[in-house]
GROMACS .gro file of C-alpha atoms in nm:
model
  222
    1MET     CA    1   0.832  -1.347   1.452
    2LEU     CA    2   0.626  -1.163   1.189
    3VAL     CA    3   0.531  -0.799   1.230
    4LEU     CA    4   0.247  -0.623   1.047
    5PHE     CA    5   0.316  -0.251   1.003
    6ILE     CA    6  -0.002  -0.071   0.908
    7ASP     CA    7  -0.083   0.279   0.781
    8GLU     CA    8  -0.381   0.448   0.626
    9SER     CA    9  -0.474   0.655   0.324
   10GLY     CA   10  -0.784   0.866   0.305
   11ASP     CA   11  -1.035   0.984   0.564
   12HIS     CA   12  -1.210   0.708   0.760
   13SER     CA   13  -1.511   0.925   0.829
   14LEU     CA   14  -1.838   0.839   0.660
   15ASP     CA   15  -1.953   1.194   0.709
   16VAL     CA   16  -1.680   1.324   0.472
   17ILE     CA   17  -1.649   1.171   0.126
   18ASP     CA   18  -1.405   1.334  -0.109
   19PRO     CA   19  -1.525   1.282  -0.469
   20GLN     CA   20  -1.159   1.288  -0.579
   21TYR     CA   21  -1.068   1.009  -0.333
   22PRO     CA   22  -1.383   0.845  -0.203
   23LEU     CA   23  -1.191   0.557  -0.045
   24PHE     CA   24  -1.044   0.457   0.286
   25VAL     CA   25  -0.740   0.231   0.273
   26LEU     CA   26  -0.588   0.056   0.570
   27GLY     CA   27  -0.296  -0.158   0.474
   28GLY     CA   28   0.065  -0.237   0.519
   29CYS     CA   29   0.336  -0.493   0.510
   30ILE     CA   30   0.427  -0.809   0.692
   31ILE     CA   31   0.798  -0.830   0.759
   32ASP     CA   32   1.004  -1.077   0.967
   33PHE     CA   33   1.120  -0.904   1.285
   34ASP     CA   34   1.488  -1.007   1.256
   35TYR     CA   35   1.498  -0.920   0.886
   36HIS     CA   36   1.341  -0.577   0.960
   37ASP     CA   37   1.613  -0.483   1.207
   38ALA     CA   38   1.903  -0.645   1.023
   39ILE     CA   39   1.818  -0.556   0.660
   40VAL     CA   40   1.532  -0.309   0.630
   41LYS     CA   41   1.650  -0.050   0.879
   42PRO     CA   42   2.005  -0.011   0.736
   43LYS     CA   43   1.868  -0.033   0.380
   44LEU     CA   44   1.633   0.254   0.447
   45SER     CA   45   1.908   0.460   0.615
   46LYS     CA   46   2.140   0.399   0.313
   47PHE     CA   47   1.852   0.502   0.077
   48LYS     CA   48   1.807   0.829   0.260
   49LYS     CA   49   2.168   0.916   0.282
   50SER     CA   50   2.229   0.841  -0.090
   51LEU     CA   51   1.966   1.090  -0.182
   52PHE     CA   52   1.974   1.358   0.092
   53ASP     CA   53   2.314   1.301   0.267
   54ARG     CA   54   2.132   1.246   0.592
   55ASP     CA   55   1.886   0.993   0.740
   56ASP     CA   56   1.729   1.190   1.027
   57PHE     CA   57   1.391   1.241   0.858
   58ILE     CA   58   1.075   1.038   0.788
   59LEU     CA   59   0.948   0.917   0.461
   60HIS     CA   60   0.598   1.042   0.444
   61THR     CA   61   0.387   1.030   0.134
   62ALA     CA   62   0.198   1.353   0.213
   63ASP     CA   63   0.527   1.540   0.250
   64ILE     CA   64   0.668   1.379  -0.066
   65VAL     CA   65   0.371   1.469  -0.276
   66ARG     CA   66   0.354   1.824  -0.142
   67ARG     CA   67   0.736   1.859  -0.148
   68ARG     CA   68   0.747   1.977   0.209
   69GLY     CA   69   1.054   2.012   0.423
   70ILE     CA   70   1.353   1.809   0.305
   71PHE     CA   71   1.136   1.696   0.005
   72GLY     CA   72   1.148   2.043  -0.137
   73LYS     CA   73   1.433   1.912  -0.352
   74LEU     CA   74   1.166   1.725  -0.556
   75THR     CA   75   1.083   2.051  -0.731
   76ASP     CA   76   1.384   1.973  -0.950
   77ARG     CA   77   1.256   1.734  -1.215
   78THR     CA   78   1.587   1.548  -1.256
   79PHE     CA   79   1.619   1.486  -0.885
   80ARG     CA   80   1.247   1.396  -0.862
   81GLU     CA   81   1.275   1.125  -1.128
   82HIS     CA   82   1.584   0.981  -0.965
   83PHE     CA   83   1.411   0.990  -0.627
   84TYR     CA   84   1.110   0.797  -0.750
   85LYS     CA   85   1.327   0.549  -0.935
   86GLU     CA   86   1.526   0.475  -0.617
   87THR     CA   87   1.207   0.463  -0.405
   88ASN     CA   88   1.055   0.198  -0.645
   89LYS     CA   89   1.390   0.011  -0.630
   90LEU     CA   90   1.377   0.020  -0.247
   91THR     CA   91   1.026  -0.117  -0.228
   92ASP     CA   92   1.111  -0.382  -0.482
   93GLU     CA   93   1.420  -0.498  -0.297
   94VAL     CA   94   1.267  -0.530   0.049
   95ASP     CA   95   1.108  -0.864   0.126
   96TYR     CA   96   0.758  -0.819   0.259
   97THR     CA   97   0.397  -0.924   0.201
   98VAL     CA   98   0.129  -0.652   0.141
   99ILE     CA   99  -0.217  -0.685   0.281
  100ALA     CA  100  -0.473  -0.410   0.247
  101SER     CA  101  -0.842  -0.327   0.288
  102VAL     CA  102  -1.009  -0.078   0.059
  103ILE     CA  103  -1.346   0.060   0.160
  104LYS     CA  104  -1.547   0.242  -0.109
  105LYS     CA  105  -1.719   0.473   0.140
  106GLN     CA  106  -2.026   0.569  -0.061
  107GLU     CA  107  -2.107   0.204  -0.148
  108HIS     CA  108  -2.038   0.097   0.215
  109LEU     CA  109  -2.280   0.365   0.344
  110GLY     CA  110  -2.536   0.299   0.079
  111ARG     CA  111  -2.537  -0.073   0.165
  112TYR     CA  112  -2.548  -0.058   0.540
  113GLY     CA  113  -2.681   0.293   0.623
  114LEU     CA  114  -2.671   0.383   0.986
  115ALA     CA  115  -2.542   0.038   1.063
  116ALA     CA  116  -2.230   0.096   0.858
  117ILE     CA  117  -1.914   0.008   1.058
  118ASP     CA  118  -1.644   0.270   1.081
  119PRO     CA  119  -1.407   0.196   0.781
  120TYR     CA  120  -1.099   0.194   1.002
  121MET     CA  121  -1.239  -0.054   1.246
  122LEU     CA  122  -1.383  -0.276   0.963
  123SER     CA  123  -1.049  -0.272   0.788
  124LEU     CA  124  -0.862  -0.357   1.109
  125ARG     CA  125  -1.076  -0.675   1.143
  126ILE     CA  126  -0.996  -0.770   0.787
  127LEU     CA  127  -0.623  -0.710   0.839
  128VAL     CA  128  -0.618  -0.905   1.162
  129GLU     CA  129  -0.792  -1.197   0.982
  130ARG     CA  130  -0.540  -1.194   0.697
  131PHE     CA  131  -0.245  -1.163   0.936
  132VAL     CA  132  -0.357  -1.463   1.135
  133LEU     CA  133  -0.402  -1.663   0.823
  134GLU     CA  134  -0.055  -1.564   0.701
  135ILE     CA  135   0.104  -1.666   1.025
  136LYS     CA  136  -0.073  -2.002   1.022
  137ASN     CA  137   0.009  -2.064   0.656
  138ARG     CA  138   0.379  -2.001   0.726
  139GLY     CA  139   0.371  -2.232   1.021
  140ASP     CA  140   0.521  -1.973   1.256
  141ALA     CA  141   0.519  -2.091   1.618
  142ALA     CA  142   0.585  -1.743   1.756
  143PRO     CA  143   0.290  -1.508   1.773
  144GLY     CA  144   0.304  -1.198   1.552
  145LEU     CA  145   0.294  -0.835   1.636
  146ILE     CA  146   0.101  -0.544   1.490
  147VAL     CA  147   0.254  -0.192   1.477
  148ALA     CA  148   0.001   0.077   1.384
  149GLU     CA  149   0.069   0.448   1.317
  150SER     CA  150  -0.057   0.683   1.589
  151ARG     CA  151  -0.323   0.930   1.482
  152ASP     CA  152  -0.449   1.124   1.781
  153GLU     CA  153  -0.539   1.036   2.142
  154THR     CA  154  -0.905   0.981   2.078
  155LEU     CA  155  -0.852   0.761   1.767
  156ASP     CA  156  -0.571   0.575   1.932
  157ASN     CA  157  -0.794   0.492   2.231
  158GLU     CA  158  -1.069   0.374   1.988
  159LEU     CA  159  -0.809   0.153   1.824
  160ARG     CA  160  -0.708  -0.003   2.157
  161LEU     CA  161  -1.073  -0.071   2.240
  162ALA     CA  162  -1.125  -0.227   1.899
  163TRP     CA  163  -0.816  -0.447   1.951
  164MET     CA  164  -0.946  -0.560   2.286
  165GLU     CA  165  -1.275  -0.654   2.127
  166LEU     CA  166  -1.102  -0.860   1.862
  167ARG     CA  167  -0.907  -1.039   2.142
  168THR     CA  168  -1.227  -1.117   2.332
  169SER     CA  169  -1.478  -1.170   2.050
  170GLY     CA  170  -1.281  -1.254   1.740
  171THR     CA  171  -1.438  -1.187   1.395
  172GLY     CA  172  -1.680  -1.366   1.171
  173TYR     CA  173  -1.392  -1.574   1.033
  174ILE     CA  174  -1.145  -1.627   1.318
  175THR     CA  175  -1.206  -1.693   1.680
  176ALA     CA  176  -1.089  -1.475   1.975
  177SER     CA  177  -0.856  -1.765   2.085
  178GLU     CA  178  -0.697  -1.770   1.743
  179VAL     CA  179  -0.636  -1.390   1.759
  180ARG     CA  180  -0.473  -1.431   2.105
  181LYS     CA  181  -0.271  -1.732   1.999
  182HIS     CA  182  -0.127  -1.584   1.678
  183ILE     CA  183  -0.096  -1.212   1.762
  184SER     CA  184   0.067  -1.109   2.088
  185GLU     CA  185   0.020  -0.736   2.092
  186LEU     CA  186  -0.076  -0.422   1.906
  187HIS     CA  187   0.168  -0.126   1.942
  188ILE     CA  188   0.074   0.223   1.845
  189ARG     CA  189   0.375   0.430   1.749
  190ASN     CA  190   0.426   0.785   1.636
  191LYS     CA  191   0.546   0.821   1.273
  192ASN     CA  192   0.831   1.040   1.396
  193ASN     CA  193   0.981   0.740   1.586
  194ASP     CA  194   1.155   0.659   1.257
  195ILE     CA  195   1.032   0.299   1.231
  196ALA     CA  196   1.142   0.154   0.900
  197GLY     CA  197   0.843  -0.072   0.865
  198LEU     CA  198   0.590   0.208   0.916
  199GLN     CA  199   0.766   0.415   0.647
  200ILE     CA  200   0.751   0.124   0.399
  201ALA     CA  201   0.383   0.083   0.487
  202ASP     CA  202   0.329   0.452   0.422
  203LEU     CA  203   0.483   0.414   0.075
  204ILE     CA  204   0.242   0.126  -0.002
  205VAL     CA  205  -0.108   0.236   0.098
  206SER     CA  206  -0.157   0.540  -0.126
  207PRO     CA  207  -0.059   0.353  -0.446
  208VAL     CA  208  -0.313   0.082  -0.342
  209GLY     CA  209  -0.587   0.345  -0.330
  210ARG     CA  210  -0.486   0.500  -0.660
  211PHE     CA  211  -0.474   0.154  -0.821
  212VAL     CA  212  -0.833   0.083  -0.711
  213LEU     CA  213  -0.942   0.420  -0.856
  214GLY     CA  214  -0.763   0.338  -1.180
  215LYS     CA  215  -0.545   0.648  -1.145
  216ASN     CA  216  -0.196   0.510  -1.143
  217PRO     CA  217   0.003   0.198  -1.139
  218SER     CA  218   0.106   0.071  -0.801
  219LYS     CA  219   0.450   0.215  -0.822
  220ILE     CA  220   0.494   0.524  -0.609
  221GLY     CA  221   0.691   0.714  -0.868
  222LYS     CA  222   0.468   0.665  -1.172
   0.00000   0.00000   0.00000
């Protein structure tokens, strides 16, 4: 069974457009369920212990960049360079497929005006389409699973409603029956649940946004 772990980068609101980061990115990684539990989870734990002598914390890009909490050690340049090197090594070694949707909010708003779809919901449609196609292309008989990061109660409820709509109406490219056949459920989980796949997804989405803006290579540490 394939699992799509998704995370976001940027603000999905069309009322707030940051000139420094005028994008919304929803993306993540597709990982085989058994591989995730047998390989990715212990590999992530080993990665954490090798750098911090403990694994009871969450890899969160915002905390890494701002050097909050346990990531305060990143103020040391030598350690920081080693951390980024090992992080890039980790993301290179794990077997996953990246899918992402990047919405340039000003262009989206300019094109559709008041009819512009919320960037998160539009991106969810795109990711569901790509995930269904990936499952079909691989010939997987078992339906896949989506695991999304929890945001807040209101936004989580909106996500559940959007998921129900996709299951009943489909998209412009895949039918509702295809969605129901190939994706069994959407789970919303708190980042603090220490789910390895969500942490890998977190490391992926921000570099995707920076790449689109031409700011940085896709590697987190560069």
